[in-house]
Amino acid sequence: MPKNATVTCPAGSPTHLTNDAVNAARVIGSEDFYLCATLDMTPPSDTDGAVMMLPWSVLAADVELGDLFPGLGTTMHLWAWPTSGAADVSISHA
């Protein structure tokens, strides 16, 4: 997956947004979704600890993911888990 991409994510399951672990990213979606994080490429089994993202809300790239997802360290894999319908999620990371 490119470092700057729009990913179509089906509702009701997690979609991987990053190929590598990252420490920051800019994320925005067309529909509401949970932003989930894991330490590796294993998908999350639920949305516990996830951050709800409302349509067109922006996670700014200057937010440290370690602050957003405490207990996971400083780098992680990001996942989108839409709840009410498919979401196009734009992600940019270094």
JSON list of C-alpha atoms in Angstrom, two decimals:
[
{"chain": "A", "resi": 1, "resn": "MET", "atom": "CA", "xyz": [0.00, 0.00, 0.00]},
{"chain": "A", "resi": 2, "resn": "PRO", "atom": "CA", "xyz": [1.40, 3.43, -0.91]},
{"chain": "A", "resi": 3, "resn": "LYS", "atom": "CA", "xyz": [2.28, 5.90, 1.83]},
{"chain": "A", "resi": 4, "resn": "ASN", "atom": "CA", "xyz": [-0.39, 8.26, 0.47]},
{"chain": "A", "resi": 5, "resn": "ALA", "atom": "CA", "xyz": [-3.54, 6.41, -0.50]},
{"chain": "A", "resi": 6, "resn": "THR", "atom": "CA", "xyz": [-7.31, 6.29, -0.31]},
{"chain": "A", "resi": 7, "resn": "VAL", "atom": "CA", "xyz": [-8.47, 2.86, 0.80]},
{"chain": "A", "resi": 8, "resn": "THR", "atom": "CA", "xyz": [-12.05, 1.62, 0.37]},
{"chain": "A", "resi": 9, "resn": "CYS", "atom": "CA", "xyz": [-12.97, -0.18, 3.60]},
{"chain": "A", "resi": 10, "resn": "PRO", "atom": "CA", "xyz": [-16.06, -2.42, 3.83]},
{"chain": "A", "resi": 11, "resn": "ALA", "atom": "CA", "xyz": [-18.32, -2.08, 6.86]},
{"chain": "A", "resi": 12, "resn": "GLY", "atom": "CA", "xyz": [-18.12, -4.48, 9.75]},
{"chain": "A", "resi": 13, "resn": "SER", "atom": "CA", "xyz": [-14.49, -5.61, 9.52]},
{"chain": "A", "resi": 14, "resn": "PRO", "atom": "CA", "xyz": [-11.00, -4.12, 9.86]},
{"chain": "A", "resi": 15, "resn": "THR", "atom": "CA", "xyz": [-9.06, -3.00, 6.79]},
{"chain": "A", "resi": 16, "resn": "HIS", "atom": "CA", "xyz": [-5.28, -2.59, 7.04]},
{"chain": "A", "resi": 17, "resn": "LEU", "atom": "CA", "xyz": [-4.16, 0.98, 6.26]},
{"chain": "A", "resi": 18, "resn": "THR", "atom": "CA", "xyz": [-0.36, 0.71, 6.66]},
{"chain": "A", "resi": 19, "resn": "ASN", "atom": "CA", "xyz": [2.13, -1.86, 5.37]},
{"chain": "A", "resi": 20, "resn": "ASP", "atom": "CA", "xyz": [4.68, -0.91, 8.00]},
{"chain": "A", "resi": 21, "resn": "ALA", "atom": "CA", "xyz": [4.44, 0.22, 11.59]},
{"chain": "A", "resi": 22, "resn": "VAL", "atom": "CA", "xyz": [4.18, 4.02, 11.81]},
{"chain": "A", "resi": 23, "resn": "ASN", "atom": "CA", "xyz": [4.35, 6.55, 14.63]},
{"chain": "A", "resi": 24, "resn": "ALA", "atom": "CA", "xyz": [2.15, 9.24, 13.02]},
{"chain": "A", "resi": 25, "resn": "ALA", "atom": "CA", "xyz": [-0.32, 9.55, 10.14]},
{"chain": "A", "resi": 26, "resn": "ARG", "atom": "CA", "xyz": [-2.88, 11.91, 8.67]},
{"chain": "A", "resi": 27, "resn": "VAL", "atom": "CA", "xyz": [-6.22, 10.07, 8.43]},
{"chain": "A", "resi": 28, "resn": "ILE", "atom": "CA", "xyz": [-9.63, 11.20, 7.16]},
{"chain": "A", "resi": 29, "resn": "GLY", "atom": "CA", "xyz": [-12.67, 9.18, 6.09]},
{"chain": "A", "resi": 30, "resn": "SER", "atom": "CA", "xyz": [-15.90, 9.69, 4.18]},
{"chain": "A", "resi": 31, "resn": "GLU", "atom": "CA", "xyz": [-18.02, 7.78, 6.74]},
{"chain": "A", "resi": 32, "resn": "ASP", "atom": "CA", "xyz": [-17.75, 7.06, 10.46]},
{"chain": "A", "resi": 33, "resn": "PHE", "atom": "CA", "xyz": [-15.21, 4.37, 11.37]},
{"chain": "A", "resi": 34, "resn": "TYR", "atom": "CA", "xyz": [-13.12, 3.14, 14.24]},
{"chain": "A", "resi": 35, "resn": "LEU", "atom": "CA", "xyz": [-9.39, 3.75, 13.88]},
{"chain": "A", "resi": 36, "resn": "CYS", "atom": "CA", "xyz": [-7.71, 0.71, 15.41]},
{"chain": "A", "resi": 37, "resn": "ALA", "atom": "CA", "xyz": [-4.05, -0.04, 16.08]},
{"chain": "A", "resi": 38, "resn": "THR", "atom": "CA", "xyz": [-2.06, -3.25, 16.48]},
{"chain": "A", "resi": 39, "resn": "LEU", "atom": "CA", "xyz": [1.60, -4.01, 17.06]},
{"chain": "A", "resi": 40, "resn": "ASP", "atom": "CA", "xyz": [1.84, -6.22, 13.97]},
{"chain": "A", "resi": 41, "resn": "MET", "atom": "CA", "xyz": [-0.13, -7.15, 10.85]},
{"chain": "A", "resi": 42, "resn": "THR", "atom": "CA", "xyz": [-2.64, -9.20, 12.85]},
{"chain": "A", "resi": 43, "resn": "PRO", "atom": "CA", "xyz": [-6.06, -7.54, 12.50]},
{"chain": "A", "resi": 44, "resn": "PRO", "atom": "CA", "xyz": [-7.88, -6.39, 15.63]},
{"chain": "A", "resi": 45, "resn": "SER", "atom": "CA", "xyz": [-10.66, -8.73, 16.79]},
{"chain": "A", "resi": 46, "resn": "ASP", "atom": "CA", "xyz": [-12.84, -5.90, 18.14]},
{"chain": "A", "resi": 47, "resn": "THR", "atom": "CA", "xyz": [-12.93, -2.14, 18.53]},
{"chain": "A", "resi": 48, "resn": "ASP", "atom": "CA", "xyz": [-11.90, -2.02, 22.20]},
{"chain": "A", "resi": 49, "resn": "GLY", "atom": "CA", "xyz": [-9.38, 0.81, 22.60]},
{"chain": "A", "resi": 50, "resn": "ALA", "atom": "CA", "xyz": [-10.13, 2.18, 19.12]},
{"chain": "A", "resi": 51, "resn": "VAL", "atom": "CA", "xyz": [-10.76, 5.85, 18.33]},
{"chain": "A", "resi": 52, "resn": "MET", "atom": "CA", "xyz": [-14.07, 6.77, 16.71]},
{"chain": "A", "resi": 53, "resn": "MET", "atom": "CA", "xyz": [-13.58, 8.92, 13.62]},
{"chain": "A", "resi": 54, "resn": "LEU", "atom": "CA", "xyz": [-16.65, 10.83, 12.40]},
{"chain": "A", "resi": 55, "resn": "PRO", "atom": "CA", "xyz": [-17.16, 11.60, 8.70]},
{"chain": "A", "resi": 56, "resn": "TRP", "atom": "CA", "xyz": [-14.58, 14.11, 7.45]},
{"chain": "A", "resi": 57, "resn": "SER", "atom": "CA", "xyz": [-12.91, 14.46, 10.86]},
{"chain": "A", "resi": 58, "resn": "VAL", "atom": "CA", "xyz": [-9.13, 14.59, 10.57]},
{"chain": "A", "resi": 59, "resn": "LEU", "atom": "CA", "xyz": [-6.43, 12.90, 12.59]},
{"chain": "A", "resi": 60, "resn": "ALA", "atom": "CA", "xyz": [-3.53, 15.32, 12.11]},
{"chain": "A", "resi": 61, "resn": "ALA", "atom": "CA", "xyz": [-0.10, 13.95, 11.27]},
{"chain": "A", "resi": 62, "resn": "ASP", "atom": "CA", "xyz": [1.47, 15.77, 14.21]},
{"chain": "A", "resi": 63, "resn": "VAL", "atom": "CA", "xyz": [-0.40, 13.59, 16.74]},
{"chain": "A", "resi": 64, "resn": "GLU", "atom": "CA", "xyz": [1.87, 10.87, 18.12]},
{"chain": "A", "resi": 65, "resn": "LEU", "atom": "CA", "xyz": [0.06, 7.54, 17.81]},
{"chain": "A", "resi": 66, "resn": "GLY", "atom": "CA", "xyz": [1.68, 6.41, 21.07]},
{"chain": "A", "resi": 67, "resn": "ASP", "atom": "CA", "xyz": [-0.34, 9.15, 22.81]},
{"chain": "A", "resi": 68, "resn": "LEU", "atom": "CA", "xyz": [-3.54, 8.14, 21.03]},
{"chain": "A", "resi": 69, "resn": "PHE", "atom": "CA", "xyz": [-3.12, 4.42, 21.72]},
{"chain": "A", "resi": 70, "resn": "PRO", "atom": "CA", "xyz": [-1.30, 4.22, 25.08]},
{"chain": "A", "resi": 71, "resn": "GLY", "atom": "CA", "xyz": [0.25, 0.89, 25.92]},
{"chain": "A", "resi": 72, "resn": "LEU", "atom": "CA", "xyz": [1.11, -0.06, 22.33]},
{"chain": "A", "resi": 73, "resn": "GLY", "atom": "CA", "xyz": [4.49, 1.66, 22.17]},
{"chain": "A", "resi": 74, "resn": "THR", "atom": "CA", "xyz": [5.49, 4.33, 19.68]},
{"chain": "A", "resi": 75, "resn": "THR", "atom": "CA", "xyz": [4.96, 2.57, 16.34]},
{"chain": "A", "resi": 76, "resn": "MET", "atom": "CA", "xyz": [1.95, 0.53, 15.20]},
{"chain": "A", "resi": 77, "resn": "HIS", "atom": "CA", "xyz": [-0.14, -0.70, 12.29]},
{"chain": "A", "resi": 78, "resn": "LEU", "atom": "CA", "xyz": [-3.38, 1.19, 11.63]},
{"chain": "A", "resi": 79, "resn": "TRP", "atom": "CA", "xyz": [-6.74, -0.28, 10.65]},
{"chain": "A", "resi": 80, "resn": "ALA", "atom": "CA", "xyz": [-10.09, 1.22, 9.69]},
{"chain": "A", "resi": 81, "resn": "TRP", "atom": "CA", "xyz": [-13.27, -0.51, 10.90]},
{"chain": "A", "resi": 82, "resn": "PRO", "atom": "CA", "xyz": [-16.35, 1.21, 9.40]},
{"chain": "A", "resi": 83, "resn": "THR", "atom": "CA", "xyz": [-19.59, 0.76, 11.27]},
{"chain": "A", "resi": 84, "resn": "SER", "atom": "CA", "xyz": [-22.47, 2.08, 9.19]},
{"chain": "A", "resi": 85, "resn": "GLY", "atom": "CA", "xyz": [-21.31, 1.47, 5.63]},
{"chain": "A", "resi": 86, "resn": "ALA", "atom": "CA", "xyz": [-18.25, 1.31, 3.44]},
{"chain": "A", "resi": 87, "resn": "ALA", "atom": "CA", "xyz": [-15.83, 4.19, 3.97]},
{"chain": "A", "resi": 88, "resn": "ASP", "atom": "CA", "xyz": [-13.14, 5.67, 1.77]},
{"chain": "A", "resi": 89, "resn": "VAL", "atom": "CA", "xyz": [-10.26, 6.40, 4.15]},
{"chain": "A", "resi": 90, "resn": "SER", "atom": "CA", "xyz": [-7.41, 8.63, 3.07]},
{"chain": "A", "resi": 91, "resn": "ILE", "atom": "CA", "xyz": [-4.11, 8.02, 4.86]},
{"chain": "A", "resi": 92, "resn": "SER", "atom": "CA", "xyz": [-0.70, 9.67, 4.57]},
{"chain": "A", "resi": 93, "resn": "HIS", "atom": "CA", "xyz": [2.34, 8.67, 6.59]},
{"chain": "A", "resi": 94, "resn": "ALA", "atom": "CA", "xyz": [6.14, 8.78, 6.38]}
]
